[in-house]
mmCIF file with all atom_site columns, C-alpha atoms in Angstrom:
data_model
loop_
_atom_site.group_PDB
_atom_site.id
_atom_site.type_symbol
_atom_site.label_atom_id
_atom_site.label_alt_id
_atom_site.label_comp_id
_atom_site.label_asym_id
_atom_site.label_entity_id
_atom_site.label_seq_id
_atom_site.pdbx_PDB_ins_code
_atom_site.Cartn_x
_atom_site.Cartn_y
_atom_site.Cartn_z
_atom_site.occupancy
_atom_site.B_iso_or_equiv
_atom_site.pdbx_formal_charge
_atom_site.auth_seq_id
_atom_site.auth_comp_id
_atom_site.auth_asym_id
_atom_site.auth_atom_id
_atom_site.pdbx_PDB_model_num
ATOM 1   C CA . UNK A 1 1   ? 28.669 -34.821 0.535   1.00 0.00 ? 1   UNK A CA 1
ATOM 2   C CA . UNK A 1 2   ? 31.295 -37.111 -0.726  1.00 0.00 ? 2   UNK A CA 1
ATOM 3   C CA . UNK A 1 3   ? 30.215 -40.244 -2.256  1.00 0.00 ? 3   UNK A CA 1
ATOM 4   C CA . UNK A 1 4   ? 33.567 -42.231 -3.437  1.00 0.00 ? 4   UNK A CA 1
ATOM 5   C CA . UNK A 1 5   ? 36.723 -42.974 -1.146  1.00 0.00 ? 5   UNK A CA 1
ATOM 6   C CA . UNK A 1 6   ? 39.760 -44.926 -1.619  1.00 0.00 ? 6   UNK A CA 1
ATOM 7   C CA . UNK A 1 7   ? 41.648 -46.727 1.075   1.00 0.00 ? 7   UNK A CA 1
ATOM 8   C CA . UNK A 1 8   ? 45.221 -47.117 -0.457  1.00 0.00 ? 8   UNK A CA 1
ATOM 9   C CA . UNK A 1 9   ? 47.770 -49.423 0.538   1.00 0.00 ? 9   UNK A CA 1
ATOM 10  C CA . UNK A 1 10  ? 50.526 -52.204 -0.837  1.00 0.00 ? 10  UNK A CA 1
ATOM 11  C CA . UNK A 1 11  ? 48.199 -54.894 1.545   1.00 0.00 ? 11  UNK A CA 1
ATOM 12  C CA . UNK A 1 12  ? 51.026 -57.437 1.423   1.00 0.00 ? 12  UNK A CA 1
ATOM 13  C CA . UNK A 1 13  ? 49.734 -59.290 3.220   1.00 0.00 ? 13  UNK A CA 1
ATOM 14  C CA . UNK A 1 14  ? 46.444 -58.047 4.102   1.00 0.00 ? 14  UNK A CA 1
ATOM 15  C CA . UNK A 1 15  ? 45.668 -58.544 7.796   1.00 0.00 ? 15  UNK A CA 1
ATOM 16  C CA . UNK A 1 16  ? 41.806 -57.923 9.747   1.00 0.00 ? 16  UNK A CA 1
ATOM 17  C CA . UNK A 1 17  ? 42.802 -54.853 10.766  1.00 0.00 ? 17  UNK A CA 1
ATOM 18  C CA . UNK A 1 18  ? 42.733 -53.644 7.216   1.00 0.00 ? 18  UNK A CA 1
ATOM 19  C CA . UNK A 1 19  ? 39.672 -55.183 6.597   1.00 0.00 ? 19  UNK A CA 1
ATOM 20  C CA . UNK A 1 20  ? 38.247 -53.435 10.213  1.00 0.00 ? 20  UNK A CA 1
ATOM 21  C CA . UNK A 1 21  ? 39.314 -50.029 8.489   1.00 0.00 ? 21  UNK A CA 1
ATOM 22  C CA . UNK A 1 22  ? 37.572 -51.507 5.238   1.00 0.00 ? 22  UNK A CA 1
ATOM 23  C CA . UNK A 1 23  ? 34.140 -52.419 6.866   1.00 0.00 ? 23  UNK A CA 1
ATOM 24  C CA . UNK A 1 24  ? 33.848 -49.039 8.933   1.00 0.00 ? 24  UNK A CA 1
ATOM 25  C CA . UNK A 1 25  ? 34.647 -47.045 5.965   1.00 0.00 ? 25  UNK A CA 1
ATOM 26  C CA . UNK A 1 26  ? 32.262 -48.583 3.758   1.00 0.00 ? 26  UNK A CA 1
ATOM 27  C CA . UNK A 1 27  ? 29.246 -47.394 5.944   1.00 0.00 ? 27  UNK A CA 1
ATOM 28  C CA . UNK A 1 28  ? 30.970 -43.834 5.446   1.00 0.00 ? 28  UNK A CA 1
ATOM 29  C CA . UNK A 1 29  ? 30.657 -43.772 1.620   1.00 0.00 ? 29  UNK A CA 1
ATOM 30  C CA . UNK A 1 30  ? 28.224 -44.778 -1.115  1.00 0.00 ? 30  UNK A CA 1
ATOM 31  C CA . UNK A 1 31  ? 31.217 -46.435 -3.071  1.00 0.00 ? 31  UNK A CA 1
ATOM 32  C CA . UNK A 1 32  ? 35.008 -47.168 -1.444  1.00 0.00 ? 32  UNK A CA 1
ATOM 33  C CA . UNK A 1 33  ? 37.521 -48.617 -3.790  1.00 0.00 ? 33  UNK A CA 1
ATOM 34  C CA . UNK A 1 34  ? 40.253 -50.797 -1.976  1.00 0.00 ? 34  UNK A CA 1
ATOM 35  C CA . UNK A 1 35  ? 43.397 -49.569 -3.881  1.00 0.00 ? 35  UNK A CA 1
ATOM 36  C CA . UNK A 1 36  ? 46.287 -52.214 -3.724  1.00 0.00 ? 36  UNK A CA 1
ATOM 37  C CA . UNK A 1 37  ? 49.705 -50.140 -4.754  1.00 0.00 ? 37  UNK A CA 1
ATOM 38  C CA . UNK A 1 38  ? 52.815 -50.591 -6.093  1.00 0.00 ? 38  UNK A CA 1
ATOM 39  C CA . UNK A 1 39  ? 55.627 -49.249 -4.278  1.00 0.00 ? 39  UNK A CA 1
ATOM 40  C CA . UNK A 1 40  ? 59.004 -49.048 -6.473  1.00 0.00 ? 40  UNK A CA 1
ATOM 41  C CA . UNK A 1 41  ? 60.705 -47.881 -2.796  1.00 0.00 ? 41  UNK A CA 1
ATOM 42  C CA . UNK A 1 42  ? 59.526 -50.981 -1.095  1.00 0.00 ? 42  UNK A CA 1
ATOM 43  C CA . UNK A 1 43  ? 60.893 -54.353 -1.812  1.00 0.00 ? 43  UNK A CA 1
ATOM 44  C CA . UNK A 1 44  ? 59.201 -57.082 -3.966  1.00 0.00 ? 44  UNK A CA 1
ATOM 45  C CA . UNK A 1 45  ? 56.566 -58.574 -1.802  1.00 0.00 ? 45  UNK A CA 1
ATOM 46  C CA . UNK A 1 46  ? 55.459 -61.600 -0.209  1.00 0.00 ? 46  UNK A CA 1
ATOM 47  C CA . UNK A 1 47  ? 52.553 -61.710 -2.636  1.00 0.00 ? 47  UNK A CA 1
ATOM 48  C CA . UNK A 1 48  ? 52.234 -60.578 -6.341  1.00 0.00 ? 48  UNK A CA 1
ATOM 49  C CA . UNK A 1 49  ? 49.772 -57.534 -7.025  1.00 0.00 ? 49  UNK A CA 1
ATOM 50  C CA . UNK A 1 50  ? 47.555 -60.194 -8.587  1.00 0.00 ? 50  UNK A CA 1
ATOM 51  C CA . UNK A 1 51  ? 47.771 -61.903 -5.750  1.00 0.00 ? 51  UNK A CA 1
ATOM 52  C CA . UNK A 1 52  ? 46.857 -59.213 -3.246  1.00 0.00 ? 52  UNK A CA 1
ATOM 53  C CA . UNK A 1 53  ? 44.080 -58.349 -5.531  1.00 0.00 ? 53  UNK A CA 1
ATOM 54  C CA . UNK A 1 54  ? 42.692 -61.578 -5.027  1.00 0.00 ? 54  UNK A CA 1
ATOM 55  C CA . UNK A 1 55  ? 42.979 -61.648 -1.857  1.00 0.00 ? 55  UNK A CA 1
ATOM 56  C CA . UNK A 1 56  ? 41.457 -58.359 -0.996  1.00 0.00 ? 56  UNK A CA 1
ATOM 57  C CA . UNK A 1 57  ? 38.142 -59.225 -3.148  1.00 0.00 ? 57  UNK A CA 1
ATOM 58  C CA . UNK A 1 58  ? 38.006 -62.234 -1.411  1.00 0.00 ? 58  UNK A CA 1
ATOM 59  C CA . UNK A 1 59  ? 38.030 -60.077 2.222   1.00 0.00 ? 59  UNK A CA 1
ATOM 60  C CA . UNK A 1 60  ? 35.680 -57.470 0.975   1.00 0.00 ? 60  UNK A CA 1
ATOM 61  C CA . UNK A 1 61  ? 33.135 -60.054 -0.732  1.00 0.00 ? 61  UNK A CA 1
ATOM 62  C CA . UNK A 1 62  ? 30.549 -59.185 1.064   1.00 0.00 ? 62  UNK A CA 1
ATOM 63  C CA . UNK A 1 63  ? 30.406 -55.528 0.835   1.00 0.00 ? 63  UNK A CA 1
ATOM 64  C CA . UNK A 1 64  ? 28.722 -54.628 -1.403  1.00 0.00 ? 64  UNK A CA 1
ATOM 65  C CA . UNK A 1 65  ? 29.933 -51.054 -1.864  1.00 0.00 ? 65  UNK A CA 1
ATOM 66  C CA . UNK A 1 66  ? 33.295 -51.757 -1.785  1.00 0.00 ? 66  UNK A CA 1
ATOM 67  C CA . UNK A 1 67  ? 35.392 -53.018 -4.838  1.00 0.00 ? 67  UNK A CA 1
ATOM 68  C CA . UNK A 1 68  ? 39.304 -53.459 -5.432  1.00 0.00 ? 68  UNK A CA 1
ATOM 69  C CA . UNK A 1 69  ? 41.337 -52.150 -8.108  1.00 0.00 ? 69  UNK A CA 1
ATOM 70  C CA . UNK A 1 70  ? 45.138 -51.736 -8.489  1.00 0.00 ? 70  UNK A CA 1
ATOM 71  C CA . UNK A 1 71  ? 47.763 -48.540 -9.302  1.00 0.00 ? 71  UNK A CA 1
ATOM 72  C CA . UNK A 1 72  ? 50.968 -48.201 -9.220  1.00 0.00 ? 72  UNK A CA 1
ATOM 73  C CA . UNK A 1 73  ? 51.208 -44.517 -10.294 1.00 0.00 ? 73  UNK A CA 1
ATOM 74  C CA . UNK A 1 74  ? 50.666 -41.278 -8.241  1.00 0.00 ? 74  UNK A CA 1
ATOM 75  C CA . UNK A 1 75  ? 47.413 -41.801 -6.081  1.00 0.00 ? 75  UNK A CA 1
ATOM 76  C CA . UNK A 1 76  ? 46.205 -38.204 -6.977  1.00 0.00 ? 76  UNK A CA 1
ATOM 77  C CA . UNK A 1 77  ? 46.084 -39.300 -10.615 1.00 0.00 ? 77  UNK A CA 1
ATOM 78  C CA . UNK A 1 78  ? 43.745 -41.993 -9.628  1.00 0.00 ? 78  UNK A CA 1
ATOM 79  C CA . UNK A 1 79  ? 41.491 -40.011 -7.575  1.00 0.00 ? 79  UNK A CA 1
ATOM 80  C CA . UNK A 1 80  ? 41.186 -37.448 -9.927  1.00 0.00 ? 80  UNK A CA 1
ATOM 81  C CA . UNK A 1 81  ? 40.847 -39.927 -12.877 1.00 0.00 ? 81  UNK A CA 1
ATOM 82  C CA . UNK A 1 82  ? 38.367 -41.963 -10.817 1.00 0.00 ? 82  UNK A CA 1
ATOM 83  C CA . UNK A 1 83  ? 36.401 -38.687 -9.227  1.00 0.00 ? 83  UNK A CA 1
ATOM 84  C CA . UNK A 1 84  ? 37.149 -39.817 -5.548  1.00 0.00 ? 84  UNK A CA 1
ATOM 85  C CA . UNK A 1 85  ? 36.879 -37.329 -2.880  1.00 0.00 ? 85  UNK A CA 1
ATOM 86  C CA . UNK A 1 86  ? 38.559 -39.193 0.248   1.00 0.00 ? 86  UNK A CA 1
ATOM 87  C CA . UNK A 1 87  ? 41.484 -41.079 0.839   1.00 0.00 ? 87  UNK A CA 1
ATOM 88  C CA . UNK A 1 88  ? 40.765 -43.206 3.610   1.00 0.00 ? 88  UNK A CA 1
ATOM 89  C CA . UNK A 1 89  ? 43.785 -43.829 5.995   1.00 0.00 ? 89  UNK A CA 1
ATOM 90  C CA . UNK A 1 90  ? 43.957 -46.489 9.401   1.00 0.00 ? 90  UNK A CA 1
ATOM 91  C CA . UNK A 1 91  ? 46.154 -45.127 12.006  1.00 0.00 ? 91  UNK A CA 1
ATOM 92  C CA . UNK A 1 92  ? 47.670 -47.638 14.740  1.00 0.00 ? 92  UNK A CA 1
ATOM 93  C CA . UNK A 1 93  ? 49.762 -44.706 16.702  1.00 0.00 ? 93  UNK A CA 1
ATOM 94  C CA . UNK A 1 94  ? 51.127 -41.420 16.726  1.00 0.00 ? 94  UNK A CA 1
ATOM 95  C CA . UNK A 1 95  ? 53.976 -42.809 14.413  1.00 0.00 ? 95  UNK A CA 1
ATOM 96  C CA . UNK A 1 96  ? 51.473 -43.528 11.711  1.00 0.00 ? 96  UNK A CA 1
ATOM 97  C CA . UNK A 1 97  ? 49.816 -39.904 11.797  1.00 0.00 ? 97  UNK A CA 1
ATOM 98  C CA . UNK A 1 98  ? 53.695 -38.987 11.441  1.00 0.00 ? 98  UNK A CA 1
ATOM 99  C CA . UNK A 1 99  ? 54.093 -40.523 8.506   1.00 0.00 ? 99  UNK A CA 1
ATOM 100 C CA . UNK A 1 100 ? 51.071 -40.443 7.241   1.00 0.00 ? 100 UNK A CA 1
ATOM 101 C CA . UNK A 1 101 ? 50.054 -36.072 7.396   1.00 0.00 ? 101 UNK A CA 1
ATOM 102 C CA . UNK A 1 102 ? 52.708 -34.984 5.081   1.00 0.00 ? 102 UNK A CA 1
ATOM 103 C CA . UNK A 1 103 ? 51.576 -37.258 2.108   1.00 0.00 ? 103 UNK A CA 1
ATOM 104 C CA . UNK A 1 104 ? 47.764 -36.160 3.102   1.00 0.00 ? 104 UNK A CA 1
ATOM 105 C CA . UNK A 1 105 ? 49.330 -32.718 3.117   1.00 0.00 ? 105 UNK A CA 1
ATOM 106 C CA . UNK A 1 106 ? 50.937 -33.004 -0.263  1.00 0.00 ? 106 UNK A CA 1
ATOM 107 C CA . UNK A 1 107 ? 47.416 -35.318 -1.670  1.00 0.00 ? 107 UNK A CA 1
ATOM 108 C CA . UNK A 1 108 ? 45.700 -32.674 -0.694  1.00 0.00 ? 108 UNK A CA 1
ATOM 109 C CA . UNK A 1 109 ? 47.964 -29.283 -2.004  1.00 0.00 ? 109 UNK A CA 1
ATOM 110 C CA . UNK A 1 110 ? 48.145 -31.268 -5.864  1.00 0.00 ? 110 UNK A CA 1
ATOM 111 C CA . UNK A 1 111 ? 44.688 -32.258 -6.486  1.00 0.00 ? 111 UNK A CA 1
ATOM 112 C CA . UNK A 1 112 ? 42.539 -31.025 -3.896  1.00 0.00 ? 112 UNK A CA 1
ATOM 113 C CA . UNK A 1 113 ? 41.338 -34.459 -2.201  1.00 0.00 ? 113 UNK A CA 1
ATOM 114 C CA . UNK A 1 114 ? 41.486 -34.595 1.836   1.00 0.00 ? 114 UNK A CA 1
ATOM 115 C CA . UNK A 1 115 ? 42.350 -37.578 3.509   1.00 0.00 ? 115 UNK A CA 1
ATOM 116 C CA . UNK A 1 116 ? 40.176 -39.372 6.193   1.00 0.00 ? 116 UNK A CA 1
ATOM 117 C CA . UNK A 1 117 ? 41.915 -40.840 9.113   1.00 0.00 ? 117 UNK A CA 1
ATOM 118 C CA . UNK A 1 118 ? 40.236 -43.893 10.903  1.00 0.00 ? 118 UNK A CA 1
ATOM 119 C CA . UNK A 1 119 ? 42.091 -45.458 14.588  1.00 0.00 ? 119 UNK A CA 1
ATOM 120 C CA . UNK A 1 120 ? 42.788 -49.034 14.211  1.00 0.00 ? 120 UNK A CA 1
ATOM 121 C CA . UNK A 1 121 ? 40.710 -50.951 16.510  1.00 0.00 ? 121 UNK A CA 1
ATOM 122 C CA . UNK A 1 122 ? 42.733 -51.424 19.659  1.00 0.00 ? 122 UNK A CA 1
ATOM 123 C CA . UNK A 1 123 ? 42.774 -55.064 19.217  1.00 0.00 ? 123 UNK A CA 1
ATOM 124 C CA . UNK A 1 124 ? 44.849 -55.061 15.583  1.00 0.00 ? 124 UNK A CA 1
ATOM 125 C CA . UNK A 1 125 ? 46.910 -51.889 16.707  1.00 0.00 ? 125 UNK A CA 1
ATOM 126 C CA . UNK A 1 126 ? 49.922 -54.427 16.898  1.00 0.00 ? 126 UNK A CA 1
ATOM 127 C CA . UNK A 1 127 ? 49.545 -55.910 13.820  1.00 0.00 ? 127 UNK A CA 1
ATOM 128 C CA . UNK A 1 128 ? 50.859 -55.057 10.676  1.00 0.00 ? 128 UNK A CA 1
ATOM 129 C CA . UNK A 1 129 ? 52.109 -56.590 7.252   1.00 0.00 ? 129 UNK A CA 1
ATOM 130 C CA . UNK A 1 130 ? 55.668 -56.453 7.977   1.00 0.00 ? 130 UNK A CA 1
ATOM 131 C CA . UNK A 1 131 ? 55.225 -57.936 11.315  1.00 0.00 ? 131 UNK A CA 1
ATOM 132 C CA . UNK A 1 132 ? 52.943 -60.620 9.598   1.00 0.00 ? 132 UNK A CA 1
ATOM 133 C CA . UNK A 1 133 ? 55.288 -61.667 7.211   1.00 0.00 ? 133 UNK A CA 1
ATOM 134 C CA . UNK A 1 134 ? 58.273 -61.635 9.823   1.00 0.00 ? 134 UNK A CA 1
ATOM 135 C CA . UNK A 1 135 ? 56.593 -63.988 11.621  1.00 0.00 ? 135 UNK A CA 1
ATOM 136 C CA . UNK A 1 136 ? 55.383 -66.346 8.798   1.00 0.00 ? 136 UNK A CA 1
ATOM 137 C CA . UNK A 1 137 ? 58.936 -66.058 8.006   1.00 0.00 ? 137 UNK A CA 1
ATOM 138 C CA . UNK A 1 138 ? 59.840 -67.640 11.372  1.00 0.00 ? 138 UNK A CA 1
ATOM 139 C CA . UNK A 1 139 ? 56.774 -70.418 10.828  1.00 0.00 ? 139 UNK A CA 1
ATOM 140 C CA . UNK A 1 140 ? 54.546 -68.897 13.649  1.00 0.00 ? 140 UNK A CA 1
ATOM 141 C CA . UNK A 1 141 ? 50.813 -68.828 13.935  1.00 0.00 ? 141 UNK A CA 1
ATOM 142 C CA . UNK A 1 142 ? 48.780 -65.420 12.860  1.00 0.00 ? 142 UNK A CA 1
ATOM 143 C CA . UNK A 1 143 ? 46.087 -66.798 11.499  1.00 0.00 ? 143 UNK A CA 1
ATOM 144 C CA . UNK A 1 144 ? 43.968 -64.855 13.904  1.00 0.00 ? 144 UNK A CA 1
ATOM 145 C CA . UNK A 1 145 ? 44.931 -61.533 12.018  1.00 0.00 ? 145 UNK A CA 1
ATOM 146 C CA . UNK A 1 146 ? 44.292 -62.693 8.701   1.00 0.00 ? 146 UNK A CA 1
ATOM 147 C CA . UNK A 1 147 ? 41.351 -63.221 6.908   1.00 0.00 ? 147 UNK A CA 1
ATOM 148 C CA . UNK A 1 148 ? 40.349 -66.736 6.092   1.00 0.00 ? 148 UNK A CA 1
ATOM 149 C CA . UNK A 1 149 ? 41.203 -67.654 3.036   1.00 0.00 ? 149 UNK A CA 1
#
């Protein structure tokens, strides 16, 4: 049985269905690390990694099982240096399990670890962090996909 997963992501921002993938997760797994990342392909972000720390803790409070951290090298590397089993993955469509099977596929063929694929909830598969911050851009309302602050 595995024990520890990590759900990886750059969370910027985080939205509720991240924290929906979160929450059903954590009743998978003894421990689940929330893994904010540092892209060097993306752009700088809306928020800081200190930032998106922060805010992820403050969305996961009270789990207990769950806590954040941050990397911004190869995720293998912190699997294997953290002895985590799972990568933990939300899906909204077929154009997520796209992109998302060959870096499971690759995960999986350099260190070993399998990745666990979760479907958004149908009512966050619209949402996601670039669409968030488009729209905050713009001034419009999502504060019913975000977490409270």
């Amino acid at each position: 049985m595995i024990h520890r997963a990590v759900c990886p992501g750059s969370f910027d921002p985080i939205t509720m269905g991240h924290v929906d993938i979160f929450r059903r997760a954590a009743q998978q797994f003894d421990e689940m690390v929330v893994l904010v990342t540092g892209n060097p392909n993306k752009p700088s972000g809306l928020f800081s990694i200190s930032e998106r720390v922060e805010l992820a803790e403050k969305a996961v409070a009270d789990l207990p099982n769950v806590t954040v951290d941050w990397w911004g090298g190869l995720l293998v590397d912190y699997t294997t240096k953290h002895d985590i089993g799972v990568i933990v993955k939300g899906l909204r469509s077929a154009l997520d399990y796209e992109y998302e099977v060959p870096m499971a596929q690759m995960n999986r063929s350099l260190s070993g670890v399998d990745t666990m694929f979760f479907m958004t909830n149908p009512k966050y598969g619209h949402v996601s962090s670039t669409l968030c911050k488009e729209v905050i851009k713009y001034g419009g309302d999502i504060h019913d996909v975000l977490p409270p602050d």
